Coordinates of C-alpha atoms in Angstrom, one line a residue:
Chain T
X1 CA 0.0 0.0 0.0
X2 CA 2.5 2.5 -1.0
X3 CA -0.1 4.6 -2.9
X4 CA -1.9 7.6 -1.2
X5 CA -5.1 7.3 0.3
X6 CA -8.0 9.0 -2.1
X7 CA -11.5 9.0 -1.7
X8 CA -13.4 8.6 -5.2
X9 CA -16.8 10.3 -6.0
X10 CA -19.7 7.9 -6.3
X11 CA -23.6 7.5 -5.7
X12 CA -25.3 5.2 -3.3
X13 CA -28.6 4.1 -4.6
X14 CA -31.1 3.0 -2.2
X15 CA -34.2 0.7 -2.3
X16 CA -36.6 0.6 0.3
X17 CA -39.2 -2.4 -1.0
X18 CA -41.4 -4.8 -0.3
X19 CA -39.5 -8.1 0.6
X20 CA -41.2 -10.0 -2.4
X21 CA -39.3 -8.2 -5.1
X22 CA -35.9 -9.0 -3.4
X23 CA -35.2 -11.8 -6.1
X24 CA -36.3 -9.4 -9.2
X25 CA -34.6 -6.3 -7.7
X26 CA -31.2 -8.8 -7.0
X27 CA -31.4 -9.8 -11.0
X28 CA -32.0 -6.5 -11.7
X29 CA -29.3 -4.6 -10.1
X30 CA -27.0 -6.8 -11.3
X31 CA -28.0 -7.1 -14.9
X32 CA -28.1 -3.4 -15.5
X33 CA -24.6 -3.1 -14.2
X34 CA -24.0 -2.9 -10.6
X35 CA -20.9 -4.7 -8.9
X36 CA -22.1 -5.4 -5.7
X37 CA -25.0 -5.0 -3.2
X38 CA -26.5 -5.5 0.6
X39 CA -29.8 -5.8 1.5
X40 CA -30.8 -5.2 5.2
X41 CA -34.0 -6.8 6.4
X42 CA -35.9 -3.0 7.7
X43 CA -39.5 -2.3 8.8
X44 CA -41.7 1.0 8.5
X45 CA -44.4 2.6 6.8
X46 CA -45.9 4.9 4.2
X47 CA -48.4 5.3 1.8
X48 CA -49.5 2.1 1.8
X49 CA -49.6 1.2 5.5
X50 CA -47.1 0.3 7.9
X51 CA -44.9 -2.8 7.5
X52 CA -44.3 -4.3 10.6
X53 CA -41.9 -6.7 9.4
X54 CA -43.9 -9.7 12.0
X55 CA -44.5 -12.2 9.0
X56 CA -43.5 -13.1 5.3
X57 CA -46.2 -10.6 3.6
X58 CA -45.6 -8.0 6.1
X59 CA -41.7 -7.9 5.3
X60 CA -39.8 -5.2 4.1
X61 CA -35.7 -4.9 2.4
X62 CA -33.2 -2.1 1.8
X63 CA -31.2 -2.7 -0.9
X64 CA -27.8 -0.4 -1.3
X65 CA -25.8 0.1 -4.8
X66 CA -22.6 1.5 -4.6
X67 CA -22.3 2.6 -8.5
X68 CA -20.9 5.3 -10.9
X69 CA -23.9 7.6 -11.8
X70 CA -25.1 5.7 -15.2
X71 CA -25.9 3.0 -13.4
X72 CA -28.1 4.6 -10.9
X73 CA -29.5 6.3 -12.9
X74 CA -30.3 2.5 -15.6
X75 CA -31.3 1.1 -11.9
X76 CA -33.5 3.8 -10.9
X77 CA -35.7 4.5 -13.9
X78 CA -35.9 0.5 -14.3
X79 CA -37.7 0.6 -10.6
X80 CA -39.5 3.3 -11.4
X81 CA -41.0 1.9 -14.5
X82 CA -41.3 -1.9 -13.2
X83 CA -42.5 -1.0 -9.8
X84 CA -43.5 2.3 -8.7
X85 CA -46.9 1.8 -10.1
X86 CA -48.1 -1.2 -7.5
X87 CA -45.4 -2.2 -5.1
X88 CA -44.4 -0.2 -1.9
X89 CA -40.9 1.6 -3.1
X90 CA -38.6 3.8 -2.2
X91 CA -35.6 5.4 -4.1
X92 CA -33.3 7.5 -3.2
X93 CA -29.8 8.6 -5.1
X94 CA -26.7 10.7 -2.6
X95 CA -23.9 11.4 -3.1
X96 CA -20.7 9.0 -1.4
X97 CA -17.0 8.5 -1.4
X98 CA -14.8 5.7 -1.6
X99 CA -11.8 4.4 -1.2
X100 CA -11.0 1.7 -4.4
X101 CA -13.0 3.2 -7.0
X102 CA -12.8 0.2 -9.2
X103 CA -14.8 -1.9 -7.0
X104 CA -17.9 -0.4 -7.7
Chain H
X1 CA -63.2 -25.4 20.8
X2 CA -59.1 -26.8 21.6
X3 CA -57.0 -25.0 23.9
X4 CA -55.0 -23.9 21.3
X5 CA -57.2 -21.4 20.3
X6 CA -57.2 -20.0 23.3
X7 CA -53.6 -18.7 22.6
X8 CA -55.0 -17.2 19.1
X9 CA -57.8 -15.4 21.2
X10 CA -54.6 -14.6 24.0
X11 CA -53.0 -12.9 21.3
X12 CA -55.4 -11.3 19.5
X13 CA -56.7 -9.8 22.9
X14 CA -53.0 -8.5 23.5
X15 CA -52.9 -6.6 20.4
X16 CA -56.1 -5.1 20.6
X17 CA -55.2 -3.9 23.7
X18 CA -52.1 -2.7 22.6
X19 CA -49.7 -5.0 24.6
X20 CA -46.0 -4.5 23.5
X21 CA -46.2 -7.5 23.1
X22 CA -44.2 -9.2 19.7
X23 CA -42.8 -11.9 18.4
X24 CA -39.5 -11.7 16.7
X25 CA -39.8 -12.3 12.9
X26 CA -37.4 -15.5 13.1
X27 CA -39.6 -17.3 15.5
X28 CA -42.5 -16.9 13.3
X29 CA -40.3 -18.3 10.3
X30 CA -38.4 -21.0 12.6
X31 CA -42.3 -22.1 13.5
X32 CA -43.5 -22.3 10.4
X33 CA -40.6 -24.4 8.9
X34 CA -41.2 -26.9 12.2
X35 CA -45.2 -27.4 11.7
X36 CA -44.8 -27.9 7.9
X37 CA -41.6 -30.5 8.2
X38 CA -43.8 -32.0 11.3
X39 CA -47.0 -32.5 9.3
X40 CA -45.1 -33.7 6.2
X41 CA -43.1 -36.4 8.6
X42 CA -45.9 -37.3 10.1
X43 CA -48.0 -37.9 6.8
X44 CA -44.7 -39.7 5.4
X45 CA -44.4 -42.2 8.1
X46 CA -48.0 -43.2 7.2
X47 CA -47.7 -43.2 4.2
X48 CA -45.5 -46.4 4.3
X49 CA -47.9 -48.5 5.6
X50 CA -50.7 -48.0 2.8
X51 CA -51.8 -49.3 -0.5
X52 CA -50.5 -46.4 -3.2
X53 CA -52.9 -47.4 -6.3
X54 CA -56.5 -45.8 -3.9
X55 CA -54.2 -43.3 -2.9
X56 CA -52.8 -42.0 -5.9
X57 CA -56.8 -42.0 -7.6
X58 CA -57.6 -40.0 -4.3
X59 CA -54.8 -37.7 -5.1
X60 CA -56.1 -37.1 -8.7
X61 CA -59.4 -35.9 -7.1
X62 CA -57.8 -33.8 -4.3
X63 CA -56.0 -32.2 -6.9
X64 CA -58.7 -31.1 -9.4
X65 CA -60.8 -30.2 -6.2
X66 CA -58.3 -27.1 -5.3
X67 CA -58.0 -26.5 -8.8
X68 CA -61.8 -26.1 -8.8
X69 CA -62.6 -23.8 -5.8
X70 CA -61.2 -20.5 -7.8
X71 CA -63.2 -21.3 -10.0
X72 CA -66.3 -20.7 -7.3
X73 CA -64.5 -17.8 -6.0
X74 CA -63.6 -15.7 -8.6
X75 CA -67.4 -15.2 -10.1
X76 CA -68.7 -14.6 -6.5
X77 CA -66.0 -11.8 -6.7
X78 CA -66.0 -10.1 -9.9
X79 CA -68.9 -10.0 -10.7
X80 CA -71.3 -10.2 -7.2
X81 CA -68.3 -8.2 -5.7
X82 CA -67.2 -5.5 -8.3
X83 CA -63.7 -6.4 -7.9
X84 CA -61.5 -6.1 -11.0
X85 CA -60.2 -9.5 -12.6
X86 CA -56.4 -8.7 -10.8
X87 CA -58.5 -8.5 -7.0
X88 CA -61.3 -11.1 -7.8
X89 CA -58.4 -13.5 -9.4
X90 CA -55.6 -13.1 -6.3
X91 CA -58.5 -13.5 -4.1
X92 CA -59.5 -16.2 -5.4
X93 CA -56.1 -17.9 -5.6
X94 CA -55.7 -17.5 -1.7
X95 CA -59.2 -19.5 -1.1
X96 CA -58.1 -22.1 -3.8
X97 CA -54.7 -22.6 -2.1
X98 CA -54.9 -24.3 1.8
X99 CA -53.9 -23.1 5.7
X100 CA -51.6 -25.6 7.0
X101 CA -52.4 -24.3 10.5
X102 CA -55.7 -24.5 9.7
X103 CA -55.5 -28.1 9.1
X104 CA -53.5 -28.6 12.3
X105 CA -55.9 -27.3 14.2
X106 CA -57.7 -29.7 12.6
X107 CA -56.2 -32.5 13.2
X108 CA -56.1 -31.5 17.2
X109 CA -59.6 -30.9 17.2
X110 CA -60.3 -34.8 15.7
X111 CA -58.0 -36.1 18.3
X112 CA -59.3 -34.3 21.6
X113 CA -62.9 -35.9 19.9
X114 CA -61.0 -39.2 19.2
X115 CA -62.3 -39.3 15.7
X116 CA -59.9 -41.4 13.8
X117 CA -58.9 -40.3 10.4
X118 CA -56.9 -41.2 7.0
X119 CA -53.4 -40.7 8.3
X120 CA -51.8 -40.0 4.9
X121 CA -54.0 -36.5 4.9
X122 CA -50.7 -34.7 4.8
X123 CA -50.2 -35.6 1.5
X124 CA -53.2 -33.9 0.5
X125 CA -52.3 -30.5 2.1
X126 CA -49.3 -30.7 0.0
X127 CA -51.5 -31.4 -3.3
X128 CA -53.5 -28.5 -2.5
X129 CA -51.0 -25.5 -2.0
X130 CA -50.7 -25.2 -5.7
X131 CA -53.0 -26.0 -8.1
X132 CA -55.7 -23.2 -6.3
X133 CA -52.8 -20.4 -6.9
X134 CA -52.1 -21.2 -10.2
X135 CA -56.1 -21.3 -11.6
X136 CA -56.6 -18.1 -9.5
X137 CA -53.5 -16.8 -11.2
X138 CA -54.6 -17.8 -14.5
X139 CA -58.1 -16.1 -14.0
X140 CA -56.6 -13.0 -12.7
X141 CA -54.9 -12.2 -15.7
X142 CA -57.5 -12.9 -18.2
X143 CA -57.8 -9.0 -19.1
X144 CA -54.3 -9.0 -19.7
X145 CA -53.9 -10.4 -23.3
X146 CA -50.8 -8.2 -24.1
X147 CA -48.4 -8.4 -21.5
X148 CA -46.2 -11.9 -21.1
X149 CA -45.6 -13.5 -18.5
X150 CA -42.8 -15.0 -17.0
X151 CA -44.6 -18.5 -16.4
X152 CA -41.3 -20.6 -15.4
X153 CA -40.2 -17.8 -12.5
X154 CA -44.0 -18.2 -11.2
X155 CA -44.0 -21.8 -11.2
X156 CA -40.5 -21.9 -9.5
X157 CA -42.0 -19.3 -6.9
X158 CA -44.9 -21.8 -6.3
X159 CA -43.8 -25.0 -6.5
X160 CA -40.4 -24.4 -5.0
X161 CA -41.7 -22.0 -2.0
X162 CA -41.1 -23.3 1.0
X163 CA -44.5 -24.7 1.9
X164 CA -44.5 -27.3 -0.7
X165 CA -40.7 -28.3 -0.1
X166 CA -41.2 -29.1 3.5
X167 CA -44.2 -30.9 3.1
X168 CA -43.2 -32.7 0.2
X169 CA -39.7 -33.1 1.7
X170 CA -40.9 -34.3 5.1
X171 CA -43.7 -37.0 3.3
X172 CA -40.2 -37.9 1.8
X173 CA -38.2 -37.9 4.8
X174 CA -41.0 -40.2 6.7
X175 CA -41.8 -42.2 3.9
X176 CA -37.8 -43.3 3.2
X177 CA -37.2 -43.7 6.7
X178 CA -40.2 -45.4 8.2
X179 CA -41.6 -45.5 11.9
X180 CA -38.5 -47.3 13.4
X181 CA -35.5 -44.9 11.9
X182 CA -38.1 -41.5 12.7
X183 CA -38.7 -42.8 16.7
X184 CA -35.3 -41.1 17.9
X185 CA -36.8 -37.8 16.5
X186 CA -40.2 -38.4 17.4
X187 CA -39.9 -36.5 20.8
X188 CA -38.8 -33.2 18.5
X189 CA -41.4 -33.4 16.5
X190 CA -44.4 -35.1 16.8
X191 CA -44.4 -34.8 20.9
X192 CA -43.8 -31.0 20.9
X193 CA -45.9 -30.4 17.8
X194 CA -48.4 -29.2 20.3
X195 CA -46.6 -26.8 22.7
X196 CA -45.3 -25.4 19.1
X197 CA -48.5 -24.7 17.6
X198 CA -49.3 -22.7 20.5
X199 CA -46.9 -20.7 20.1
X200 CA -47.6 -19.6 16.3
X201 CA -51.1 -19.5 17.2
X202 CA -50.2 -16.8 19.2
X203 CA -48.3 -15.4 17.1
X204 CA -51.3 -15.4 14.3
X205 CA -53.7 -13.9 16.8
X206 CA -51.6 -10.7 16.8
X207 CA -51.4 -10.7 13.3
X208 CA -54.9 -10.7 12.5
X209 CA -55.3 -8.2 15.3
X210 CA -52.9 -5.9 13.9
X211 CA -54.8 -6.3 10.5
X212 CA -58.2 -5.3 11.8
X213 CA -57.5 -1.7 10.4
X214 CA -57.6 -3.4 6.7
X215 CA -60.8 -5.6 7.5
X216 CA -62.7 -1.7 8.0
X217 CA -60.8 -0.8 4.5
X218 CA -62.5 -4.4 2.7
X219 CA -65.9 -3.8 3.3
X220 CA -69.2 -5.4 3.9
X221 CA -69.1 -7.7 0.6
X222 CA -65.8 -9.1 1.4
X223 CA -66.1 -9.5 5.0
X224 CA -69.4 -12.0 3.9
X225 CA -67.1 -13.6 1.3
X226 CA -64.7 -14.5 4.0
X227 CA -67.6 -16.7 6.1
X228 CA -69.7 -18.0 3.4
X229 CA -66.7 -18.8 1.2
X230 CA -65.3 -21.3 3.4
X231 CA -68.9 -22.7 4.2
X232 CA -69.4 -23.3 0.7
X233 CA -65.9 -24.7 -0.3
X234 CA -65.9 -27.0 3.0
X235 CA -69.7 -28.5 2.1
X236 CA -67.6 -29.2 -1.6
X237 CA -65.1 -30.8 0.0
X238 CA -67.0 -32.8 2.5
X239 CA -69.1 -34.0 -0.2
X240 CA -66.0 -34.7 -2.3
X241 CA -64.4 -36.4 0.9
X242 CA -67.6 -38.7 0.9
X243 CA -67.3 -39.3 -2.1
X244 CA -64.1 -40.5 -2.6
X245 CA -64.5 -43.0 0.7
X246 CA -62.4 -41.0 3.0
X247 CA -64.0 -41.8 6.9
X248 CA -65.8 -39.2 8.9
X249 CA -62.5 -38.2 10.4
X250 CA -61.1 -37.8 6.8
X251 CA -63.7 -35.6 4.9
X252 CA -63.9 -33.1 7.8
X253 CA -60.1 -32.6 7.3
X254 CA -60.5 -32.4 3.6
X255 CA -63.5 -30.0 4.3
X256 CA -61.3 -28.1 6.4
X257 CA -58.9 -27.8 3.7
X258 CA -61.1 -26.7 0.9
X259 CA -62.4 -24.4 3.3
X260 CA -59.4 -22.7 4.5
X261 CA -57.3 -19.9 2.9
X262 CA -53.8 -19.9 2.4
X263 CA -51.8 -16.8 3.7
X264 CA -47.9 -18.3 3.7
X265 CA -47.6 -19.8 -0.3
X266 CA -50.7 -17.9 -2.2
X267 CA -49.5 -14.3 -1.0
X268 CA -45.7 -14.2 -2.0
X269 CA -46.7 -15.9 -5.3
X270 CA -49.7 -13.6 -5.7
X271 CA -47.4 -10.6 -5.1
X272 CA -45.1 -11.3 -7.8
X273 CA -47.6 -13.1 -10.3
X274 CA -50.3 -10.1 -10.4
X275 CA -48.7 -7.1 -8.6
X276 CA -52.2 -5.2 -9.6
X277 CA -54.2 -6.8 -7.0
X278 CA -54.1 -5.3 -3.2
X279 CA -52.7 -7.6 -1.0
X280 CA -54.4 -6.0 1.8
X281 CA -57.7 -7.2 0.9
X282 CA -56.7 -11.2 0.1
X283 CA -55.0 -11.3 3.6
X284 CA -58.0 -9.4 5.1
X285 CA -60.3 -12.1 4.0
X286 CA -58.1 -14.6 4.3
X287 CA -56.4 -13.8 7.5
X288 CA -58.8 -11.3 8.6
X289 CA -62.1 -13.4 8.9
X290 CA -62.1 -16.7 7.4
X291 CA -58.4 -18.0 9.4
X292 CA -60.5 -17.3 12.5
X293 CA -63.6 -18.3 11.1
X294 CA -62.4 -21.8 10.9
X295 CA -60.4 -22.3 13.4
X296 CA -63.2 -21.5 15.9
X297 CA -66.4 -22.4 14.4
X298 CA -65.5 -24.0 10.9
X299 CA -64.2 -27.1 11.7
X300 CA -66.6 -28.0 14.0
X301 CA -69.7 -26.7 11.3
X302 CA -67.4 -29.2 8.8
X303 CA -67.2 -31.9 11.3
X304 CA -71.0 -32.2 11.6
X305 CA -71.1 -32.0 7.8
X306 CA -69.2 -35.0 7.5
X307 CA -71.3 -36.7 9.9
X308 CA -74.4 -36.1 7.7
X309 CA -73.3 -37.2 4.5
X310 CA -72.1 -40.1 6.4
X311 CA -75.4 -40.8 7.9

């Protein structure tokens, strides 16, 4: 590690969805180009009710993308198109810095 | 009624009064996993000891039987109910499909009445989880001529869910091994079976408590639906149970099946195969009315059923 430390611009896309779409949103991510992701097993609530999290229908993820800003951008229109319309999703897009930019 | 519905009323109670009381996620899910690989073991061991040929014809009939309750459902729905095809079909596909829980209480209630039964029944729970999902499916998205559909992911999220796998795999695991090789693991799980179904009962009354706000949202129709559904598709299967030779015992347990609604396979598979319908107004029904429905009245209403036709 002779190198200097740097810290790289990139976004961190975030998912907040019903647990049924983990699979599809796994594929998804993937296909349209991300490197890597976690998904954190979360509960809450919104427009359409609260999700306590207490049983398998109930359940609710948070999947993170750490990606350059095409492919947040390819993620986040594809959820917005595929699911926006009749599952419970969030999205939201910030701004993050790391350290080996060629991971993500 | 059986004690253990005394811990669905305990917890139902709880959360009306707003208890803090909860249940962690994973015990719900490690619960689940142990009645379905239970029931399945159970069935399996059984199985061994009985002549296939009756059984297989028998599981022919059980089968087109849950593919045939959507098929009552649905036009009670869309068109006495004014739901779209999307609502009237996933609705339907959760009334097709079966409560395991449903069936265990069941079973308890026979025993406590010592009112023997076909112990191979397990198998049949297993035969009906899918074929009710997949019609209701199928009718849901009649309006939807254009769009394709992704037919092999929905039969992998069916078939391979874990309701059908640990049914299936425990009918397996009992049938391979036979009564002598399961005894050492009979304390686990046929002695505890009990104490465990307490538990999730429990577990279900806050659940359906903490649903009560959707029941308001479903309305007068489908709050009816979720009571006179069951008693229709239990009188069908008590007649089919008849039928087909099963014993008093028997038919009420199939009765029970036809009558119940599934709420652990029919709703992940619903969600994903037509993402147009509201879950909240399946698992209202389902959960909402006719889960308690059964378990507290049902099975006994099915019960005498079978005692008629057997007359």
């Amino acid at each position: 590690m002779n190198t200097p430390m740097k810290i790289h611009p990139k976004k961190l896309l975030m998912i907040i969805a019903e647990a049924a779409l983990e699979r599809q949103l796994v594929a998804d991510v993937k296909r349209l180009g991300a490197n890597g992701y976690t998904v954190i097993d979360v509960r809450g609530g919104g427009a359409r009710g609260d999700r306590g999290a207490d049983w398998d229908a109930d359940r609710s993820i948070q999947m993170e993308v750490i990606c350059d800003d095409a492919v947040a951008t390819r993620i986040a229109e594809h959820v917005y198109s595929s699911y926006f319309e009749n599952y419970a999703v969030t999205v939201c897009v910030t701004d993050v810095g790391v350290l080996r930019q060629e991971k993500f | 009624m059986d004690p253990v519905v005394y811990f669905f009323v305990l917890g139902f109670v709880a959360r009306l009064l707003r208890s803090d009381l909860k249940l962690p996620g994973v015990l719900y899910e490690s619960l689940t996993i142990y009645l379905l690989l239970a029931i399945g073991i159970k069935g399996g061991v059984e199985l061994a000891s009985h002549v296939y040929g009756a059984i297989a014809i028998q599981a022919l009939i059980v089968v087109a039987m849950g593919a045939a309750l959507p098929l009552i459902a649905f036009p009670l729905l869309r068109y006495i109910g004014r739901f779209d095809t999307h609502n009237a079909g996933a609705i339907a596909a959760h009334y097709g499909s079966v409560s395991v829980v449903t069936f265990a209480v069941g079973v308890a209630y026979l025993a406590k009445r010592g009112v023997e039964y076909e112990s191979y029944m397990p198998l049949f729970v297993a035969l009906l989880e899918a074929p009710g999902i997949i019609v209701g499916v199928i009718l849901g998205r009649m309006s939807e001529r254009g769009r394709e559909m992704n037919w092999a992911a929905l039969m992998r999220e069916i078939l391979l869910g874990k309701s059908i796998v640990l049914l299936l795999g425990g009918l397996a695991i009992g049938w391979l091994a036979g009564p002598a090789a399961i005894a050492p693991v009979k304390l686990f799980f046929f002695d505890l079976f009990k104490g465990a179904l307490c538990l999730f009962l429990l577990e279900m009354g806050l659940i359906v408590a903490s649903r009560i706000g959707d029941l308001r949202k479903a309305g007068i129709f489908l709050t009816g639906f979720g009571v006179l559904m069951p008693l229709l598709a239990g009188s069908a299967g008590a007649l089919v149970g008849t039928l087909m030779g099963l014993s008093v015992g028997g038919t009420t347990l199939l009765a029970t099946l036809a009558a119940s609604a599934s709420y652990i396979a029919a709703p992940a598979a619903v969600r994903i195969a037509l993402p147009q319908a509201n879950p909240g107004l399946s698992l209202a029904a389902a959960l909402g009315i006719t889960f308690p429905f059964n378990i507290t009245l049902g099975i006994s209403l099915y019960h005498a059923i079978a005692q008629f036709l057997h007359a």
